[in-house]
Short mmCIF file of C-alpha atoms in Angstrom, two decimals:
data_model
loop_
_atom_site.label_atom_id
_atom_site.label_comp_id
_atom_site.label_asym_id
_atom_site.label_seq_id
_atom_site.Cartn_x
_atom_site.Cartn_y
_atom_site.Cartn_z
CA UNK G 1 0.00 0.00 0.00
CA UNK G 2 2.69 2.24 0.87
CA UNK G 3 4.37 1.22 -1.85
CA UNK G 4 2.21 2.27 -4.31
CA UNK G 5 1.89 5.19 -3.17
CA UNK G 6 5.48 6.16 -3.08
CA UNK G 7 5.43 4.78 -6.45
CA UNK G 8 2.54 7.51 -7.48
CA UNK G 9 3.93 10.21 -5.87
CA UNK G 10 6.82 9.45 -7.64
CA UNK G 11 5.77 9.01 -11.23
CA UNK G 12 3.60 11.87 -10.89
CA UNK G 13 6.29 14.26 -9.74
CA UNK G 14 8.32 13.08 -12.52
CA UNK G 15 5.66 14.19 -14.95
CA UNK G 16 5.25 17.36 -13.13
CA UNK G 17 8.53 18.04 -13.46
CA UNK G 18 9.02 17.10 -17.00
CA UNK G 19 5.69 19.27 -17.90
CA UNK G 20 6.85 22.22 -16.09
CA UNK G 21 10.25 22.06 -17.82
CA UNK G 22 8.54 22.20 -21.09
CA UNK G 23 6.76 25.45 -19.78
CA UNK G 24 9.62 26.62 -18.75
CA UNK G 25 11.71 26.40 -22.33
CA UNK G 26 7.89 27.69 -24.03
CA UNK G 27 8.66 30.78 -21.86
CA UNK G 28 12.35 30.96 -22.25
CA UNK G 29 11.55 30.94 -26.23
CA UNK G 30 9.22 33.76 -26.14
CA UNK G 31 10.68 35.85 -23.89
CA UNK G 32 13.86 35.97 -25.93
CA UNK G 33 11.24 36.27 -29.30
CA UNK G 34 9.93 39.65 -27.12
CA UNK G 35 13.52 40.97 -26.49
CA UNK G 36 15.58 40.35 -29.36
CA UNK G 37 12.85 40.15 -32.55
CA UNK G 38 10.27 42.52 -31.61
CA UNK G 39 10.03 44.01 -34.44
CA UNK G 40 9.81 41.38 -37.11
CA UNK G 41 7.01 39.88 -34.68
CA UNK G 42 3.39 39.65 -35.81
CA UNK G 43 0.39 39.38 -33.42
CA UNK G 44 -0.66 36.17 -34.68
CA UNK G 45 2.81 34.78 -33.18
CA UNK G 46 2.59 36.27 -30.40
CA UNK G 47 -0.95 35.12 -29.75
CA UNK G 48 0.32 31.48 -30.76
CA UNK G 49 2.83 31.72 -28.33
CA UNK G 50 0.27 32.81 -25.52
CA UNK G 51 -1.72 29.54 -26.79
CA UNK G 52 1.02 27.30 -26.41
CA UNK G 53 1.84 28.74 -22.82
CA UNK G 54 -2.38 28.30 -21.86
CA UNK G 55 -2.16 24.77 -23.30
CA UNK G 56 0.49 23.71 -21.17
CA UNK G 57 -0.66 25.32 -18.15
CA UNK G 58 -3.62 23.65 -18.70
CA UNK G 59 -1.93 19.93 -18.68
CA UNK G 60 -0.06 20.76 -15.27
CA UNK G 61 -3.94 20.94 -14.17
CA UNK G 62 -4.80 18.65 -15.45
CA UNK G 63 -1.81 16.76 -13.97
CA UNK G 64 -2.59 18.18 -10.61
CA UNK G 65 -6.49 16.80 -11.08
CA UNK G 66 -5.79 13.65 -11.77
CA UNK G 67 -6.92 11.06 -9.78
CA UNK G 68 -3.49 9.12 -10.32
CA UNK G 69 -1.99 11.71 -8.33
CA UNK G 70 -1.59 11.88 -4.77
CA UNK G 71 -2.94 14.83 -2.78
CA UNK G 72 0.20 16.76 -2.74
CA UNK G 73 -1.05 18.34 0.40
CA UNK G 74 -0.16 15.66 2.82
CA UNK G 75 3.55 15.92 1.83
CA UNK G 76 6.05 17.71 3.85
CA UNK G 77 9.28 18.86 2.13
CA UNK G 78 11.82 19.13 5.49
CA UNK G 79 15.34 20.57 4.80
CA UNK G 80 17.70 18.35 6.38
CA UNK G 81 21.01 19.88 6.04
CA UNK G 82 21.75 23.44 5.05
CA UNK G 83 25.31 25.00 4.50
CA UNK G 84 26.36 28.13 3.13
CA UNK G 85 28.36 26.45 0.64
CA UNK G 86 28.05 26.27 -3.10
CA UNK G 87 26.90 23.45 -4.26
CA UNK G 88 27.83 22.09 -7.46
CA UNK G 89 24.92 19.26 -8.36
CA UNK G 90 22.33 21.84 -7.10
CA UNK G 91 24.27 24.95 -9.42
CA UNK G 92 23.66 22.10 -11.82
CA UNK G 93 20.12 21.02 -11.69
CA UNK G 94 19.01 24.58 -11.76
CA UNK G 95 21.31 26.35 -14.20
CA UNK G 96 23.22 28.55 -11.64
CA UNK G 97 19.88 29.74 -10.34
CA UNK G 98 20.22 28.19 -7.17
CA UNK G 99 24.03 27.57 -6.28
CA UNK G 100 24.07 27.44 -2.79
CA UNK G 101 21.24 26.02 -0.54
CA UNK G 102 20.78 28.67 2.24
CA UNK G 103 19.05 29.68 4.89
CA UNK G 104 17.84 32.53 2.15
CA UNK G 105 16.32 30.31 -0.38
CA UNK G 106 14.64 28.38 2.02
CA UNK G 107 11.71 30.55 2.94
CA UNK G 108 11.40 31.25 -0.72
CA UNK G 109 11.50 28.45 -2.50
CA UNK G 110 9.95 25.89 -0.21
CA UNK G 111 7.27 27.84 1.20
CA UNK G 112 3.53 26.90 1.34
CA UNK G 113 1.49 29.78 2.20
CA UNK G 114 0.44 31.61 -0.68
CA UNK G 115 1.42 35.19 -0.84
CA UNK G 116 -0.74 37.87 1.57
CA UNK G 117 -2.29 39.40 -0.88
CA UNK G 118 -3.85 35.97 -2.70
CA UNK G 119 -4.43 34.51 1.35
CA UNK G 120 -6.78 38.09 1.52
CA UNK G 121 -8.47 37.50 -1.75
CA UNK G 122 -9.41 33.58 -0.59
CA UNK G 123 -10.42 34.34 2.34
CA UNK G 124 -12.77 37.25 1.12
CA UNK G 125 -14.06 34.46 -1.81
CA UNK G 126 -14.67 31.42 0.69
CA UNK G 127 -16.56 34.09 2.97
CA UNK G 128 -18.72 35.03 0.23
CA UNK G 129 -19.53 31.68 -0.99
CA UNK G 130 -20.31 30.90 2.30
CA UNK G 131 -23.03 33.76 2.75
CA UNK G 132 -24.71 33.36 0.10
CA UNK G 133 -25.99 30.35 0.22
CA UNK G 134 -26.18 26.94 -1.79
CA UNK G 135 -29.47 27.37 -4.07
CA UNK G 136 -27.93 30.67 -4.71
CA UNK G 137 -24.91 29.80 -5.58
CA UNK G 138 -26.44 27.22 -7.57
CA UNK G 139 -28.31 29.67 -9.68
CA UNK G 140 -25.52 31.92 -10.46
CA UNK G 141 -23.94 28.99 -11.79
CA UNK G 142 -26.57 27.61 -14.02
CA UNK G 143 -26.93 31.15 -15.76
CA UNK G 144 -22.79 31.16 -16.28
CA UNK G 145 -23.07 28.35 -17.85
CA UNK G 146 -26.28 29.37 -20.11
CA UNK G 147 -24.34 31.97 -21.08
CA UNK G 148 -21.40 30.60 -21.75
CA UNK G 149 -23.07 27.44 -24.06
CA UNK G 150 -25.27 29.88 -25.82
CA UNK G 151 -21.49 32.41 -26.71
CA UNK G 152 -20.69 29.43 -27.64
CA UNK G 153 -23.00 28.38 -30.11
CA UNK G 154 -22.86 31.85 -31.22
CA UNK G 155 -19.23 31.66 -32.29
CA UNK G 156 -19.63 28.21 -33.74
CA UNK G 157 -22.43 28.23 -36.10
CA UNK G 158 -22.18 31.00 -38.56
CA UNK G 159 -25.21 32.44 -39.48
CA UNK G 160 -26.99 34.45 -42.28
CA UNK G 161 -28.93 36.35 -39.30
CA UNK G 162 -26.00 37.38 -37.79
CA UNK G 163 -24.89 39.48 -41.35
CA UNK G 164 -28.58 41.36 -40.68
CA UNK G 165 -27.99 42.16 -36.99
CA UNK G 166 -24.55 43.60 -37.86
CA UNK G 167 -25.79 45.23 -40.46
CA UNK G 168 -28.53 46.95 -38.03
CA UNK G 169 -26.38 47.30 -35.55
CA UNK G 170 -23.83 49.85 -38.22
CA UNK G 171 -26.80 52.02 -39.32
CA UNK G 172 -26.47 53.52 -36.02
CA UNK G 173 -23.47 55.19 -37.37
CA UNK G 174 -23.74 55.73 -40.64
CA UNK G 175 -20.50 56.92 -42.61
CA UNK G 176 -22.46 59.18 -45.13
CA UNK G 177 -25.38 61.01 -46.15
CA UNK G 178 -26.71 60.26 -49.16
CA UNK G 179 -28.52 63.57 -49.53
CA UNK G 180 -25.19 65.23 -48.48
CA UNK G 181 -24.02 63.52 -51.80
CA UNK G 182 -26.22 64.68 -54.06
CA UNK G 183 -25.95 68.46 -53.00
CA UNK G 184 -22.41 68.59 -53.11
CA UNK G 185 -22.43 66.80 -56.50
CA UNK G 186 -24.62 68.97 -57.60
CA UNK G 187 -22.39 72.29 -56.38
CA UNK G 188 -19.58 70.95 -58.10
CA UNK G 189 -21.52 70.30 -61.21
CA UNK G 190 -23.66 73.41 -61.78
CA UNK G 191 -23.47 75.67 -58.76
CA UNK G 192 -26.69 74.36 -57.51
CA UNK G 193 -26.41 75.84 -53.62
CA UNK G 194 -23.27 78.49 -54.47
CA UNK G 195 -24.07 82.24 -54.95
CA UNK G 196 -24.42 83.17 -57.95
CA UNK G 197 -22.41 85.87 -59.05
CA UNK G 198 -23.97 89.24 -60.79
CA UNK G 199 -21.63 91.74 -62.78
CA UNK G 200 -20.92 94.87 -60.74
CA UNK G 201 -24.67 96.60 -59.86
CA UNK G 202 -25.97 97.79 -56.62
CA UNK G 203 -24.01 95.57 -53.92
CA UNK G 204 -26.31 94.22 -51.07
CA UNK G 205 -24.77 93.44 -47.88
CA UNK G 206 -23.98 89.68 -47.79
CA UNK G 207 -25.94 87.25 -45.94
CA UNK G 208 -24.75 83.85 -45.72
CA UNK G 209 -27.61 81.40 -47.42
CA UNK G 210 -29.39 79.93 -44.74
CA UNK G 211 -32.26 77.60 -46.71
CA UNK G 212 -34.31 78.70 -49.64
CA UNK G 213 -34.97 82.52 -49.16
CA UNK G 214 -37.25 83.58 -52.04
CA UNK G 215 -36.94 86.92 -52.88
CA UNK G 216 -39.81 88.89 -52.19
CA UNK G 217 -40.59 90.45 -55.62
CA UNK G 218 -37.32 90.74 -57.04
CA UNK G 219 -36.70 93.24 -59.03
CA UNK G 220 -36.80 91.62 -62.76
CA UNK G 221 -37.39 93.52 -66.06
CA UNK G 222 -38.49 91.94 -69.04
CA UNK G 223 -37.78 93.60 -71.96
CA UNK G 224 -39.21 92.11 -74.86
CA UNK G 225 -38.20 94.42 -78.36
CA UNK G 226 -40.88 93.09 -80.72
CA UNK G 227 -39.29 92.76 -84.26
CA UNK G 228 -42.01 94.77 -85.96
CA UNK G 229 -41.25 98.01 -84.07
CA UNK G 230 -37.91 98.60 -86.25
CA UNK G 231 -36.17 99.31 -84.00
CA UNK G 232 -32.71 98.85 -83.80
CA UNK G 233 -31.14 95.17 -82.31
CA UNK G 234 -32.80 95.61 -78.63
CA UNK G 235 -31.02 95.00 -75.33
CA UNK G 236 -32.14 92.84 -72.89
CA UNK G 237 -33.08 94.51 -69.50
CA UNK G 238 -30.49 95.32 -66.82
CA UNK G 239 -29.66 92.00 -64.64
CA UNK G 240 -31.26 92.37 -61.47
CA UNK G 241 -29.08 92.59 -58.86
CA UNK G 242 -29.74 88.76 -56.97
CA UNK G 243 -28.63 88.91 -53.10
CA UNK G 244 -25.37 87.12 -52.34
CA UNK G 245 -25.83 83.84 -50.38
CA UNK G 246 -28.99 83.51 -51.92
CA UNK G 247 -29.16 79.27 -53.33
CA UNK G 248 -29.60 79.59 -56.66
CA UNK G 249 -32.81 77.95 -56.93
CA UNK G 250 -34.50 80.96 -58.66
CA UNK G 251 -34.66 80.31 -62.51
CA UNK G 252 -33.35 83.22 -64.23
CA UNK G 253 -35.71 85.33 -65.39
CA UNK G 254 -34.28 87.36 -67.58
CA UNK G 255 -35.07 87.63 -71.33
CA UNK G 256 -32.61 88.55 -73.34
CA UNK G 257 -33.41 89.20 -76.56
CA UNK G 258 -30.29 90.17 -78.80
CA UNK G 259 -30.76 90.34 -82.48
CA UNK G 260 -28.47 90.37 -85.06
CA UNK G 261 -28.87 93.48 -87.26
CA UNK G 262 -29.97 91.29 -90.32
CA UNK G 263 -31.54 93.31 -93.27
CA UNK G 264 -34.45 93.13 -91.67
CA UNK G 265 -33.94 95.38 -88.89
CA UNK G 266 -32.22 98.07 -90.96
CA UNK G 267 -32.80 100.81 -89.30
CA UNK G 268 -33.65 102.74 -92.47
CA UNK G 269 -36.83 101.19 -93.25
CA UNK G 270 -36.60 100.39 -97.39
CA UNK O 1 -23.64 70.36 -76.75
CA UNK O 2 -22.39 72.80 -79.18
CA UNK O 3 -19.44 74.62 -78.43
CA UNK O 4 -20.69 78.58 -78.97
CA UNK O 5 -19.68 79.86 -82.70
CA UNK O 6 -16.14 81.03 -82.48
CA UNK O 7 -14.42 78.13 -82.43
CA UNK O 8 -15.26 74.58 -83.56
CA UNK O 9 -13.35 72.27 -81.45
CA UNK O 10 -11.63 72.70 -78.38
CA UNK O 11 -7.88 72.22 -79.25
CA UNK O 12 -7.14 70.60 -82.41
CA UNK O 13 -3.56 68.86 -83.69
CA UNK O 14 -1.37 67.11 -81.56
CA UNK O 15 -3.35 66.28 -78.93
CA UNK O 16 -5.32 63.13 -78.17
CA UNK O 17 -9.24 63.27 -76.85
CA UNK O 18 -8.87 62.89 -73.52
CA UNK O 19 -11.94 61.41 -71.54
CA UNK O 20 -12.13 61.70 -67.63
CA UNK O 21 -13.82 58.65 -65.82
CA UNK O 22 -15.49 60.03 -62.98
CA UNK O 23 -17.37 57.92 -59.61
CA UNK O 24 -18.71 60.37 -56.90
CA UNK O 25 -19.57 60.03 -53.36
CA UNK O 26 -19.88 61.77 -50.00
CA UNK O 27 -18.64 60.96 -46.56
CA UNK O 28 -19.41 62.05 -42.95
CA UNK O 29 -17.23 64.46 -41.18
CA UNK O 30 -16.99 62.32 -38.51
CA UNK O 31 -15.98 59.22 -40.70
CA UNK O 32 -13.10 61.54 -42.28
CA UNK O 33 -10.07 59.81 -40.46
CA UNK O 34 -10.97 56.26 -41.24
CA UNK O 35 -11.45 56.86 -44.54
CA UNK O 36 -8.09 58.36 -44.88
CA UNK O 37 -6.40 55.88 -42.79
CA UNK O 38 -8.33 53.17 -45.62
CA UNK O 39 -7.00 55.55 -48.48
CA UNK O 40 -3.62 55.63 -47.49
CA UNK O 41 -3.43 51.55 -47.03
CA UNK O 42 -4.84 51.31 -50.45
CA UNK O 43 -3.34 53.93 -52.31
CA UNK O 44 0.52 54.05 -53.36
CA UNK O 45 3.06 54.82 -50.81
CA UNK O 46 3.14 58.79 -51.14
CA UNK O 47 2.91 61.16 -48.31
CA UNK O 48 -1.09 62.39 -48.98
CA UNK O 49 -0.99 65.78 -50.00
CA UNK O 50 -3.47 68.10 -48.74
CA UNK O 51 -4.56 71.04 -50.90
CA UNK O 52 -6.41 74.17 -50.62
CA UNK O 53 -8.12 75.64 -53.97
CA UNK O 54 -9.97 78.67 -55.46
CA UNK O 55 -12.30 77.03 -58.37
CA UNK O 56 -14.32 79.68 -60.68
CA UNK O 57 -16.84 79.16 -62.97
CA UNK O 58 -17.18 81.09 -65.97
CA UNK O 59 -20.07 80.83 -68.17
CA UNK O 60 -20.68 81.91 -71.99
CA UNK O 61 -24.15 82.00 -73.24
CA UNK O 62 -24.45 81.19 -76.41
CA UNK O 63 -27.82 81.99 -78.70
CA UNK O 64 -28.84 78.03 -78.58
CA UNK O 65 -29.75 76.31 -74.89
CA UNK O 66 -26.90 75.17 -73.27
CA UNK O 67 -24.15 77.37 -72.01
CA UNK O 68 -20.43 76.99 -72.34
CA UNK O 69 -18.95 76.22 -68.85
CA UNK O 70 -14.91 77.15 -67.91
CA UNK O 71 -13.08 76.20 -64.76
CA UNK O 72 -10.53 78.17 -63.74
CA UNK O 73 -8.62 76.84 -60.66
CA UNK O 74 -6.02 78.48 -58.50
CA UNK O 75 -4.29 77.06 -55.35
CA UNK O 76 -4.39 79.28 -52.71
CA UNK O 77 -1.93 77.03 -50.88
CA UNK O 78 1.41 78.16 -53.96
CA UNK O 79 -0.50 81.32 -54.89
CA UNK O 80 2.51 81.68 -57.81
CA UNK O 81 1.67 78.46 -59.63
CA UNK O 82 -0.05 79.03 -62.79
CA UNK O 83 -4.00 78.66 -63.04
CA UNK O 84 -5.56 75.71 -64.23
CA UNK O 85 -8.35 76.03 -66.81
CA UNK O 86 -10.61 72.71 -67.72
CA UNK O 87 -13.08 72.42 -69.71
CA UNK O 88 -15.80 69.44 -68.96
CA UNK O 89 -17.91 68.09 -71.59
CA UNK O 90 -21.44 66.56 -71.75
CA UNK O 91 -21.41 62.79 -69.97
CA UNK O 92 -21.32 60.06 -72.56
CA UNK O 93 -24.65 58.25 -72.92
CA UNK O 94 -22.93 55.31 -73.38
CA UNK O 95 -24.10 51.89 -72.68
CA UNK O 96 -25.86 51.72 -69.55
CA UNK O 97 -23.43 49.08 -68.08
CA UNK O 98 -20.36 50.93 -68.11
CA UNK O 99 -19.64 51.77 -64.40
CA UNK O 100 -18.12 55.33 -64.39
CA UNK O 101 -19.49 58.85 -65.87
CA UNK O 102 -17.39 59.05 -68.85
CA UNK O 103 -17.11 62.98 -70.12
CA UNK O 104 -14.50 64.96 -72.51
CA UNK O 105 -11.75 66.80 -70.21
CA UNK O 106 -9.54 69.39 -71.88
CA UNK O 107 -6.92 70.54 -69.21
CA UNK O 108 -4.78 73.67 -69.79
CA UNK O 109 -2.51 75.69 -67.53
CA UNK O 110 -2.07 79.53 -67.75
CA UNK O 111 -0.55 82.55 -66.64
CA UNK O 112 -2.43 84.51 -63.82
CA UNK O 113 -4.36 86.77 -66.10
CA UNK O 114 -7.29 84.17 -66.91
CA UNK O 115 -9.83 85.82 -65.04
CA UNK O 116 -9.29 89.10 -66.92
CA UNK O 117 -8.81 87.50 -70.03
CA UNK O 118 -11.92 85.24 -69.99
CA UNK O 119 -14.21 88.34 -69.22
CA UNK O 120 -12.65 89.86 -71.84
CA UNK O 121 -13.63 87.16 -73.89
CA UNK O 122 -16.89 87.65 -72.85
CA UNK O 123 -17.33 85.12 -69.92
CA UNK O 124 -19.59 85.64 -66.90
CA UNK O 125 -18.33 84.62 -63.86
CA UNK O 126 -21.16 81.96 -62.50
CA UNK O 127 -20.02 80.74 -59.63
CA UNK O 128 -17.28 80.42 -57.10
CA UNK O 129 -16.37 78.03 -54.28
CA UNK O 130 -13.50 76.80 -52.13
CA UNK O 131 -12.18 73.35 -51.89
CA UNK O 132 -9.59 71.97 -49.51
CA UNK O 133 -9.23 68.47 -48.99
CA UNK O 134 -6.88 65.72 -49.57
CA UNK O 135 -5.76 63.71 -52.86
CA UNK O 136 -4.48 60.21 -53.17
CA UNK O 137 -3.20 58.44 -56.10
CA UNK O 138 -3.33 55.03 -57.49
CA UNK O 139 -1.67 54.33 -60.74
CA UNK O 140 -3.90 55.91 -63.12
CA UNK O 141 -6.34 56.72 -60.27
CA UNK O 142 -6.94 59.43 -58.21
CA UNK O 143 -9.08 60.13 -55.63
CA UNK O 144 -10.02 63.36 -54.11
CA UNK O 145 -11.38 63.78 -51.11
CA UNK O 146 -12.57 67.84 -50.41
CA UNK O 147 -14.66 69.64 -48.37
CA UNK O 148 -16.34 72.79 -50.40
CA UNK O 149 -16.40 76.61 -49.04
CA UNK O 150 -19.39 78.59 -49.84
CA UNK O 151 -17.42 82.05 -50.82
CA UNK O 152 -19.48 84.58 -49.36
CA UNK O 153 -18.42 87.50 -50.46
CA UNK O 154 -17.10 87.40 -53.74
CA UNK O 155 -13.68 87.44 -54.27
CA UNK O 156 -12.69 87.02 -50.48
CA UNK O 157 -11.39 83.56 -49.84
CA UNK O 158 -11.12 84.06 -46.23
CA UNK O 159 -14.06 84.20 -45.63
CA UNK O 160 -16.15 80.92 -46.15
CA UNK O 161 -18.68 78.65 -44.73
CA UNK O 162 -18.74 74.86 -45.49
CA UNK O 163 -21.07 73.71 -47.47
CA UNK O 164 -22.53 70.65 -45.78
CA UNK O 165 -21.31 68.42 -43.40
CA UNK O 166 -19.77 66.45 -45.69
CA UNK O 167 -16.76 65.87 -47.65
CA UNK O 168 -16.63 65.04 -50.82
CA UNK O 169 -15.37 62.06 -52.75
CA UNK O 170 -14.51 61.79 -56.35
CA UNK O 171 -12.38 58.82 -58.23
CA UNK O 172 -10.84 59.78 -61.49
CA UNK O 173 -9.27 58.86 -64.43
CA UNK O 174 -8.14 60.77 -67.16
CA UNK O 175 -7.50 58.38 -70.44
CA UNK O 176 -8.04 57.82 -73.85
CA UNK O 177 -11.70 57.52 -75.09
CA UNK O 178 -12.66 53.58 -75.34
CA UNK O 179 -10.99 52.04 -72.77
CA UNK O 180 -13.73 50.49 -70.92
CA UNK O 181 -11.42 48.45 -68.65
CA UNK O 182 -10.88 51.13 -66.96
CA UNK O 183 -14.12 51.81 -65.66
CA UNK O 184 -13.29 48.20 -64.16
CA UNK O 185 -11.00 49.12 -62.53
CA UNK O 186 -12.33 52.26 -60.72
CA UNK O 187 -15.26 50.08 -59.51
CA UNK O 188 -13.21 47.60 -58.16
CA UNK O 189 -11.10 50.10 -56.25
CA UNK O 190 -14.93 51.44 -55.30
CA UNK O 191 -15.47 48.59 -54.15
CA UNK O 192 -12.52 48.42 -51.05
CA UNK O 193 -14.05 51.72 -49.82
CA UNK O 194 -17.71 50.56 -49.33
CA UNK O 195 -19.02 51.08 -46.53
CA UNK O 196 -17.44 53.81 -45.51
CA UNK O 197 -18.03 55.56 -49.37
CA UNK O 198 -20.87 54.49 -51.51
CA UNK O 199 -18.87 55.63 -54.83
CA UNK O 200 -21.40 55.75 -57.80
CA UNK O 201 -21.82 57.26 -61.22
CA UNK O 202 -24.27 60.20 -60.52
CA UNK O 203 -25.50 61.89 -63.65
CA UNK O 204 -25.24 65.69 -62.96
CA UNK O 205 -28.22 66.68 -65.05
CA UNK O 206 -30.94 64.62 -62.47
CA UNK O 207 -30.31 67.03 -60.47
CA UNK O 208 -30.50 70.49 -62.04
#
């Protein structure tokens, strides 16, 4: 009986060992990636390399969980004989990281308390577990885990639906106006929305355009020559002078009527 | 449309017809910077330049319907670099499928007496505006992106109010008449800037 269970303890601190030596080079590897390569490194590495350090973390659970494996917890780990001397096998087995086994290292490396700050944190957790209560508990777990299976599903079953709510959720914030488009288009194009210049008349003060402001009876004069008059090639009437600002949505009203002087209008009637 | 009477054709011997492709489109103010960050990923390696310009538009009005429109351009960010007069023809009604407003472009630089000059010729100025924006460049394409200044009084550049909220976005090509892959091309590049841009072919005259 004892037997075996030396045996156990044994094999499973051999596998402990050997898995947390493999951590160990995983983190030796990308630590010297981070310091020397940095800047040929591309997040997808560096995530792979987080993904290989999870994984194995997750075996040494594992490990730990394993029903093969003896509760740690009853073992006691006594220092028998410490000297202030170096000591080669030790320097050794831990790559100069421990060369002498001390009265220093002891406390450190052998100790089983966790650290005060963690021992505060438990002890605040295990109190709150405890208050709350078991069917409490018990429902804060069932909705983590209906959560977490329906995040889950989410992320593994790609949808058409989900193209639709994305879609929704983007016309919050939409990137342009459509209308926007058009009027700017149109300034660009024709003037549509710019003042619209008049040759040097009466100057009104300057508003800027604020909408459609319709000019209350502006001051247009048709002048229509009629060709029968005889009259010499007529002249269209003054241009009114059109506010500045104004959008040019006014149609131009002025007729201009410029004739050639054909033989027709002569003004010497033969 | 007819050029007016004194001249036939715009500039004859030596040079080819040059068409512009053209695909417009507005964005958001607010949507500004990641459009620019998108623009220059896809565009070619250049530092953007930004650019500030003072566009007027002369008009001649001719006997028949349609008036004969000038653009006269001046940066107001090198005020001693020469003007730049276009001239923009009528959009091809082409075939329906083709992806991009195709129109004639005639592009000419002068000295710094246009304005004068055109009014002597007996040009009206129409209209004025400011633009300052951005332009990118992608082989053959380029793509401005500009914001447009309502001058308000005339002449004054300093003193402007934006037109919208928006800024503008135009994709352009200037090449040869009948090369239809390049209307291709400017919708795929279209394409890379949905949704951010809805770049389309809009016909100018739907909306006079």
């Amino acid at each position: 009986m004892q037997q075996r269970e030396e045996k156990q303890l044994e094999a499973s601190i051999d596998s402990l060992i050997s898995r947390v030596a493999q951590l160990k080079n995983s983190l030796h590897n990308f630590i010297f990636k981070l310091e020397n390569e940095y800047d040929r490194l591309t997040w997808p590495s560096v995530l792979d390399n987080f993904a290989l350090l999870s994984g194995q973390l997750n075996t040494i659970n594992k490990l730990l969980k394993n029903e093969k494996t003896p509760s740690l917890r009853n073992q006691v780990i006594i220092p028998l004989l410490l000297s202030q001397d170096r000591d080669e096998e030790l320097a050794k087995l831990t790559e100069l990281r421990v060369p002498v086994f001390s009265h220093e290292i002891v406390p450190d490396h052998l100790r089983t308390k966790p650290d005060p700050e963690v021992e505060e944190q438990e002890k605040h957790l295990s109190a709150e577990a405890a208050r709350i209560g078991l069917d409490v508990a018990q429902k804060q777990i069932q909705a983590l885990n209906k959560i977490c299976s329906n995040l889950l599903e989410k992320l593994n079953n790609p949808r058409e639906d989900r193209e639709t709510e994305s879609a929704a959720a983007r016309q919050n914030k939409p990137f342009f106006n459509p209308a926007d488009t058009t009027a700017l288009v149109a300034a660009v194009g024709f003037g549509k929305g710019l003042a619209k210049c008049r040759p040097p008349g009466p100057v009104a003060p300057g508003q800027p355009g604020q909408g459609p402001i319709m000019a209350g009876g502006p001051s247009l004069q048709q002048v229509a020559v009629s060709g029968s008059s005889n009259q010499q090639a007529a002249i269209g009437g003054p241009v009114p002078p059109q506010q500045p600002g104004q959008p040019g949505k006014m149609p131009s009203n002025i007729k201009t009527n410029i004739k050639s002087a054909s033989a027709s209008m002569h003004p010497y009637n033969r | 449309m007819e050029a007016p009477p004194v001249t036939v054709m715009p500039v004859t011997g030596g040079t080819i017809n040059m068409m512009e492709y053209l695909l417009q489109g507005s964005v958001l103010d607010q949507a500004l910077d990641s459009l620019l960050h998108r623009l220059r990923g896809l565009c070619d390696n250049i530092e953007p330049e930004s650019f500030a310009d003072y566009e007027l538009v002369y008009l001649l009005k001719g006997q028949q319907g349609n008036p004969f429109l000038l653009r006269a351009r001046r940066s107001m960010m090198h005020p001693t670099a020469p003007w730049h007069l276009r001239y923009l023809g009528q959009p091809e009604v082409g075939d329906k499928s083709r992806h991009a407003l195709v129109r004639n472009c005639v592009d000419v630089a002068t000295s710094h007496s246009l304005p004068e000059f055109l009014n002597e010729m007996g040009f009206r100025l129409d209209h004025e505006f400011v633009a300052k924006g951005h332009i990118f460049r992608k082989g053959a394409l380029k793509v401005v992106v500009s914001k447009l200044f309502r001058v308000l009084v005339p002449g004054n550049t300093e003193n402007t109010e934006p037109l919208s909220l928006s800024y503008l976005v135009e994709l352009s090509v200037l090449a040869p008449a009948g090369q239809d892959n390049v209307s291709e091309e400017m919708r795929n590049f279209a394409e890379q800037l949905k949704p951010l841009v809805h770049l389309e072919k809009i016909d100018p005259k739907r909306h006079m």
